[in-house]
Amino acid sequence: MIRKIVKYPEPILSQPGEPVTEFNAELRKLVADMFETTYASQGIGLAAPQVGASKRVTVIDLSMGKKPEDKLVLVNPEIISSEGRLYDEEGCLSFPDIREKVVRAAKVRVRAQDVHGKWFEMDGEELMARCLQHEIDHLDGILFLVRMSALKRNLNLRKIRKMQANGEW
Ligand code: NI
């Protein structure tokens, strides 16, 4: 089922998600819906708060549904180490039509649980590193807007307000 993606400034986007403690059918349904919603929006990642579920769950698929083996589910993820710096363009499904350069670590190591509760660790570089940091930020209630320079943030906020005024947001 495709779920509705909430847009900035919905308060749920700025709240830390609740840790997941039950690895049940409800969680599996949420994850399946999140993949479906991501593909329908042509995104590469989505965090549960973006579909109105304040939980520490995120899905990533850099192949956008083309390679089943690329489907990645991270439950209760945390970044355990990071290195380097990369300044590159980023977007967010909760900010339609906004793309902006954001500084991120170039490499990260993440620890997370899978949909069954099993812990695993993984490394990500470049786009995967960026995506992991962006989605894990969502689970902490941090939006990519706050990762922008103050100048870029203000420009984008002005753009959003203009779109809101025109009924385009
Ligand atoms: Ni996002």
mmCIF file of C-alpha atoms and ligand atoms in Angstrom:
data_model
loop_
_atom_site.group_PDB
_atom_site.id
_atom_site.type_symbol
_atom_site.label_atom_id
_atom_site.label_comp_id
_atom_site.label_asym_id
_atom_site.label_seq_id
_atom_site.Cartn_x
_atom_site.Cartn_y
_atom_site.Cartn_z
ATOM 1 C CA MET A 1 0.000 0.000 0.000
ATOM 2 C CA ILE A 2 1.325 3.413 -0.969
ATOM 3 C CA ARG A 3 1.269 5.716 2.044
ATOM 4 C CA LYS A 4 1.032 9.486 2.026
ATOM 5 C CA ILE A 5 4.393 11.221 2.438
ATOM 6 C CA VAL A 6 4.211 14.075 4.900
ATOM 7 C CA LYS A 7 5.873 17.302 3.906
ATOM 8 C CA TYR A 8 7.829 19.884 5.834
ATOM 9 C CA PRO A 9 6.844 21.472 8.264
ATOM 10 C CA GLU A 10 4.737 18.564 9.653
ATOM 11 C CA PRO A 11 5.794 18.293 13.344
ATOM 12 C CA ILE A 12 6.349 14.497 13.136
ATOM 13 C CA LEU A 13 9.345 15.165 10.864
ATOM 14 C CA SER A 14 11.095 17.033 13.666
ATOM 15 C CA GLN A 15 10.478 14.417 16.368
ATOM 16 C CA PRO A 16 12.907 11.572 17.119
ATOM 17 C CA GLY A 17 11.387 8.196 16.176
ATOM 18 C CA GLU A 18 10.619 5.608 18.853
ATOM 19 C CA PRO A 19 12.967 2.597 19.007
ATOM 20 C CA VAL A 20 11.411 -0.558 17.549
ATOM 21 C CA THR A 21 11.046 -3.373 20.100
ATOM 22 C CA GLU A 22 8.608 -5.710 18.339
ATOM 23 C CA PHE A 23 9.597 -7.393 15.084
ATOM 24 C CA ASN A 24 6.123 -8.441 14.040
ATOM 25 C CA ALA A 25 3.738 -8.416 11.077
ATOM 26 C CA GLU A 26 2.960 -4.738 11.638
ATOM 27 C CA LEU A 27 6.640 -3.881 11.157
ATOM 28 C CA ARG A 28 6.884 -6.053 8.021
ATOM 29 C CA LYS A 29 3.796 -4.304 6.608
ATOM 30 C CA LEU A 30 5.278 -0.870 7.383
ATOM 31 C CA VAL A 31 8.531 -1.828 5.613
ATOM 32 C CA ALA A 32 6.711 -3.224 2.544
ATOM 33 C CA ASP A 33 4.568 -0.079 2.334
ATOM 34 C CA MET A 34 7.641 2.123 2.691
ATOM 35 C CA PHE A 35 9.356 0.426 -0.279
ATOM 36 C CA GLU A 36 6.195 0.751 -2.361
ATOM 37 C CA THR A 37 5.880 4.428 -1.409
ATOM 38 C CA THR A 38 9.557 5.099 -2.203
ATOM 39 C CA TYR A 39 9.285 3.513 -5.667
ATOM 40 C CA ALA A 40 6.037 5.349 -6.414
ATOM 41 C CA SER A 41 7.850 8.626 -5.661
ATOM 42 C CA GLN A 42 11.038 7.612 -7.494
ATOM 43 C CA GLY A 43 13.083 8.035 -4.342
ATOM 44 C CA ILE A 44 16.092 6.077 -3.098
ATOM 45 C CA GLY A 45 15.264 6.134 0.592
ATOM 46 C CA LEU A 46 12.493 6.825 3.054
ATOM 47 C CA ALA A 47 12.240 7.072 6.839
ATOM 48 C CA ALA A 48 9.154 5.940 8.784
ATOM 49 C CA PRO A 49 8.344 9.431 10.174
ATOM 50 C CA GLN A 50 7.884 10.555 6.547
ATOM 51 C CA VAL A 51 4.856 8.272 6.280
ATOM 52 C CA GLY A 52 3.537 9.339 9.675
ATOM 53 C CA ALA A 53 5.036 6.487 11.739
ATOM 54 C CA SER A 54 7.309 7.827 14.476
ATOM 55 C CA LYS A 55 9.568 4.752 14.528
ATOM 56 C CA ARG A 56 13.262 4.148 13.981
ATOM 57 C CA VAL A 57 12.853 2.396 10.631
ATOM 58 C CA THR A 58 14.267 3.341 7.247
ATOM 59 C CA VAL A 59 14.402 1.705 3.819
ATOM 60 C CA ILE A 60 16.976 2.369 1.097
ATOM 61 C CA ASP A 61 17.235 1.104 -2.472
ATOM 62 C CA LEU A 62 19.737 2.881 -4.692
ATOM 63 C CA SER A 63 18.547 0.783 -7.684
ATOM 64 C CA MET A 64 15.024 2.277 -7.248
ATOM 65 C CA GLY A 65 13.414 -1.151 -7.425
ATOM 66 C CA LYS A 66 15.501 -2.565 -10.281
ATOM 67 C CA LYS A 67 17.637 -4.948 -8.206
ATOM 68 C CA PRO A 68 15.896 -6.886 -5.422
ATOM 69 C CA GLU A 69 19.280 -7.499 -3.728
ATOM 70 C CA ASP A 70 19.711 -3.740 -3.248
ATOM 71 C CA LYS A 71 16.715 -3.481 -0.915
ATOM 72 C CA LEU A 72 17.997 -2.417 2.463
ATOM 73 C CA VAL A 73 15.970 -2.243 5.687
ATOM 74 C CA LEU A 74 17.502 -0.598 8.732
ATOM 75 C CA VAL A 75 15.731 -0.816 12.066
ATOM 76 C CA ASN A 76 17.125 1.134 15.041
ATOM 77 C CA PRO A 77 20.195 2.132 12.990
ATOM 78 C CA GLU A 78 23.118 4.092 14.350
ATOM 79 C CA ILE A 79 26.260 5.453 12.765
ATOM 80 C CA ILE A 80 29.201 3.951 14.634
ATOM 81 C CA SER A 81 32.004 5.618 12.672
ATOM 82 C CA SER A 82 32.452 8.070 9.857
ATOM 83 C CA GLU A 83 35.294 9.582 7.866
ATOM 84 C CA GLY A 84 35.968 12.139 5.161
ATOM 85 C CA ARG A 85 33.801 14.924 3.823
ATOM 86 C CA LEU A 86 31.671 15.137 0.679
ATOM 87 C CA TYR A 87 29.756 18.186 -0.497
ATOM 88 C CA ASP A 88 27.049 17.137 -2.931
ATOM 89 C CA GLU A 89 23.461 17.667 -3.953
ATOM 90 C CA GLU A 90 20.715 16.066 -1.955
ATOM 91 C CA GLY A 91 16.928 15.928 -2.046
ATOM 92 C CA CYS A 92 14.190 14.699 0.274
ATOM 93 C CA LEU A 93 10.713 13.344 -0.510
ATOM 94 C CA SER A 94 9.329 15.592 2.257
ATOM 95 C CA PHE A 95 10.730 18.617 0.373
ATOM 96 C CA PRO A 96 9.436 18.225 -3.200
ATOM 97 C CA ASP A 97 11.391 20.231 -5.792
ATOM 98 C CA ILE A 98 14.117 21.230 -3.335
ATOM 99 C CA ARG A 99 17.649 20.067 -4.127
ATOM 100 C CA GLU A 100 20.637 21.488 -2.336
ATOM 101 C CA LYS A 101 24.285 20.816 -1.672
ATOM 102 C CA VAL A 102 24.892 19.440 1.806
ATOM 103 C CA VAL A 103 28.107 18.383 3.552
ATOM 104 C CA ARG A 104 28.188 14.749 4.663
ATOM 105 C CA ALA A 105 30.823 12.243 5.728
ATOM 106 C CA ALA A 106 32.223 10.366 2.709
ATOM 107 C CA LYS A 107 32.168 6.974 4.467
ATOM 108 C CA VAL A 108 30.111 5.647 7.339
ATOM 109 C CA ARG A 109 29.807 2.416 9.249
ATOM 110 C CA VAL A 110 26.292 1.670 10.485
ATOM 111 C CA ARG A 111 24.931 -0.817 12.987
ATOM 112 C CA ALA A 112 21.263 -1.748 12.644
ATOM 113 C CA GLN A 113 18.711 -4.520 13.034
ATOM 114 C CA ASP A 114 16.991 -6.205 10.125
ATOM 115 C CA VAL A 115 13.233 -6.712 9.900
ATOM 116 C CA HIS A 116 13.570 -9.852 12.080
ATOM 117 C CA GLY A 117 15.575 -8.061 14.779
ATOM 118 C CA LYS A 118 18.982 -9.473 13.841
ATOM 119 C CA TRP A 119 21.843 -6.995 14.330
ATOM 120 C CA PHE A 120 24.262 -6.377 11.448
ATOM 121 C CA GLU A 121 26.889 -3.855 10.456
ATOM 122 C CA MET A 122 27.468 -2.323 7.037
ATOM 123 C CA ASP A 123 29.701 0.237 5.356
ATOM 124 C CA GLY A 124 28.544 2.883 2.937
ATOM 125 C CA GLU A 125 30.492 5.174 0.639
ATOM 126 C CA GLU A 126 29.536 8.149 -1.480
ATOM 127 C CA LEU A 127 25.818 8.042 -2.417
ATOM 128 C CA MET A 128 25.102 5.182 0.018
ATOM 129 C CA ALA A 129 26.935 7.048 2.819
ATOM 130 C CA ARG A 130 24.933 10.186 2.016
ATOM 131 C CA CYS A 131 21.659 8.278 1.973
ATOM 132 C CA LEU A 132 22.408 6.496 5.273
ATOM 133 C CA GLN A 133 23.201 9.801 6.976
ATOM 134 C CA HIS A 134 20.135 11.523 5.519
ATOM 135 C CA GLU A 135 17.746 8.731 6.575
ATOM 136 C CA ILE A 136 19.252 8.224 10.034
ATOM 137 C CA ASP A 137 18.978 12.000 10.540
ATOM 138 C CA HIS A 138 15.225 11.639 9.874
ATOM 139 C CA LEU A 139 15.005 9.111 12.728
ATOM 140 C CA ASP A 140 16.547 11.738 15.005
ATOM 141 C CA GLY A 141 14.103 14.394 13.802
ATOM 142 C CA ILE A 142 16.826 16.212 11.850
ATOM 143 C CA LEU A 143 15.945 17.490 8.371
ATOM 144 C CA PHE A 144 18.430 18.194 5.584
ATOM 145 C CA LEU A 145 17.370 21.816 5.803
ATOM 146 C CA VAL A 146 19.392 22.157 9.022
ATOM 147 C CA ARG A 147 22.454 20.600 7.346
ATOM 148 C CA MET A 148 22.498 23.410 4.744
ATOM 149 C CA SER A 149 24.406 26.647 5.158
ATOM 150 C CA ALA A 150 22.313 29.413 6.750
ATOM 151 C CA LEU A 151 22.245 31.221 3.417
ATOM 152 C CA LYS A 152 20.947 28.204 1.473
ATOM 153 C CA ARG A 153 18.498 27.342 4.248
ATOM 154 C CA ASN A 154 16.963 30.819 4.145
ATOM 155 C CA LEU A 155 16.753 30.792 0.350
ATOM 156 C CA ASN A 156 14.971 27.434 0.413
ATOM 157 C CA LEU A 157 12.631 28.469 3.229
ATOM 158 C CA ARG A 158 11.660 31.497 1.149
ATOM 159 C CA LYS A 159 11.059 29.227 -1.871
ATOM 160 C CA ILE A 160 8.878 26.914 0.265
ATOM 161 C CA ARG A 161 6.853 29.828 1.640
ATOM 162 C CA LYS A 162 6.289 31.086 -1.883
ATOM 163 C CA MET A 163 5.105 27.635 -3.035
ATOM 164 C CA GLN A 164 2.843 27.378 0.039
ATOM 165 C CA ALA A 165 1.325 30.772 -0.781
ATOM 166 C CA ASN A 166 0.678 29.607 -4.356
ATOM 167 C CA GLY A 167 -0.872 26.342 -3.185
ATOM 168 C CA GLU A 168 1.985 24.364 -4.776
ATOM 169 C CA TRP A 169 3.276 22.768 -1.543
HETATM 170 NI NI NI B 1 14.488 12.855 3.494
#
